[in-house]
Every structure is written in C-alpha cells, then in structure tokens.
XYZ file of N, CA and C in Angstrom:
129
model
N -29.313 -1.564 0.915
C -28.251 -2.072 0.042
C -27.198 -0.998 -0.225
N -27.661 0.238 -0.394
C -26.712 1.317 -0.679
C -25.740 1.473 0.492
N -26.253 1.404 1.716
C -25.384 1.561 2.885
C -24.377 0.424 2.954
N -24.836 -0.800 2.706
C -23.923 -1.945 2.737
C -22.833 -1.785 1.687
N -23.234 -1.319 0.503
C -22.262 -1.153 -0.577
C -21.208 -0.119 -0.189
N -21.645 0.975 0.424
C -20.694 2.013 0.821
C -19.742 1.481 1.888
N -20.254 0.598 2.773
C -19.373 0.001 3.781
C -18.306 -0.849 3.115
N -18.725 -1.619 2.108
C -17.771 -2.461 1.379
C -16.708 -1.586 0.722
N -17.146 -0.486 0.117
C -16.199 0.424 -0.531
C -15.243 1.014 0.504
N -15.776 1.366 1.682
C -14.925 1.924 2.735
C -13.852 0.921 3.142
N -14.260 -0.345 3.276
C -13.287 -1.376 3.650
C -12.226 -1.509 2.570
N -12.661 -1.505 1.317
C -11.720 -1.637 0.205
C -10.742 -0.463 0.209
N -11.270 0.744 0.413
C -10.406 1.925 0.440
C -9.408 1.837 1.588
N -9.866 1.357 2.738
C -8.982 1.247 3.902
C -7.859 0.257 3.619
N -8.208 -0.874 2.996
C -7.185 -1.881 2.709
C -6.184 -1.342 1.695
N -6.689 -0.613 0.706
C -5.793 -0.025 -0.297
C -4.865 0.983 0.366
N -5.407 1.788 1.273
C -4.580 2.772 1.966
C -3.480 2.088 2.763
N -3.846 1.024 3.486
C -2.845 0.331 4.307
C -1.759 -0.272 3.421
N -2.163 -0.802 2.269
C -1.182 -1.362 1.332
C -0.263 -0.257 0.830
N -0.852 0.906 0.489
C -0.037 2.014 -0.005
C 0.951 2.477 1.060
N 0.505 2.525 2.317
C 1.396 2.920 3.406
C 2.539 1.921 3.525
N 2.192 0.637 3.433
C 3.208 -0.415 3.536
C 4.223 -0.278 2.404
N 3.733 -0.081 1.178
C 4.628 0.075 0.026
C 5.496 1.316 0.206
N 4.904 2.380 0.715
C 5.657 3.605 0.937
C 6.793 3.390 1.929
N 6.509 2.616 2.995
C 7.550 2.327 3.977
C 8.653 1.496 3.352
N 8.253 0.518 2.515
C 9.250 -0.319 1.829
C 10.179 0.559 1.002
N 9.583 1.446 0.202
C 10.385 2.286 -0.693
C 11.257 3.237 0.105
N 10.718 3.759 1.206
C 11.508 4.655 2.050
C 12.712 3.906 2.613
N 12.493 2.646 3.016
C 13.595 1.836 3.537
C 14.624 1.584 2.438
N 14.133 1.307 1.228
C 15.047 1.079 0.102
C 15.910 2.308 -0.124
N 15.280 3.472 -0.133
C 16.023 4.712 -0.355
C 17.006 4.938 0.791
N 16.552 4.667 2.006
C 17.371 4.929 3.185
C 18.628 4.067 3.183
N 18.449 2.792 2.821
C 19.580 1.862 2.886
C 20.308 1.748 1.551
N 19.860 2.530 0.554
C 20.579 2.574 -0.708
C 20.422 1.322 -1.547
N 19.330 0.577 -1.346
C 19.103 -0.616 -2.155
C 18.457 -0.216 -3.473
N 18.969 -0.697 -4.593
C 18.380 -0.355 -5.885
C 16.933 -0.818 -5.970
N 16.059 0.038 -6.480
C 14.648 -0.305 -6.595
C 14.406 -1.276 -7.748
N 15.459 -1.537 -8.533
C 15.290 -2.404 -9.703
C 15.337 -3.882 -9.333
N 15.663 -4.179 -8.071
C 15.699 -5.580 -7.629
C 14.286 -6.156 -7.665
N 14.089 -7.311 -8.288
C 12.757 -7.908 -8.383
C 12.194 -8.220 -7.003
N 10.906 -7.945 -6.822
C 10.237 -8.293 -5.580
C 10.299 -7.208 -4.523
N 11.009 -6.118 -4.791
C 11.081 -5.059 -3.792
C 9.877 -4.135 -3.891
N 9.348 -3.980 -5.098
C 8.177 -3.138 -5.265
C 6.934 -3.995 -5.112
C-alpha cells in the first residue's frame, strides 16, 4: 500500500508540475506581448 500511495503522490506531483509549467508559459507570453495580467481568465 505504501508503494501504491507513493506512486499516486508522484503522479499528483507530476501533474502539478506540468500545470505550473503551463501557467509559467502563459505568464511569460503575457509579459512578452505586453498583455495586462489583470485581465480575467489569463491566470
């Protein structure tokens, strides 16, 4: 059970990392193109 739980945690961490990378790219694009970050739905 401990091994299965750690696998689940690894998957969760991986998904969180991918989401963070995606958000980082979004924000980088916003900064690059000069779009205000205050626009709803951009973050």
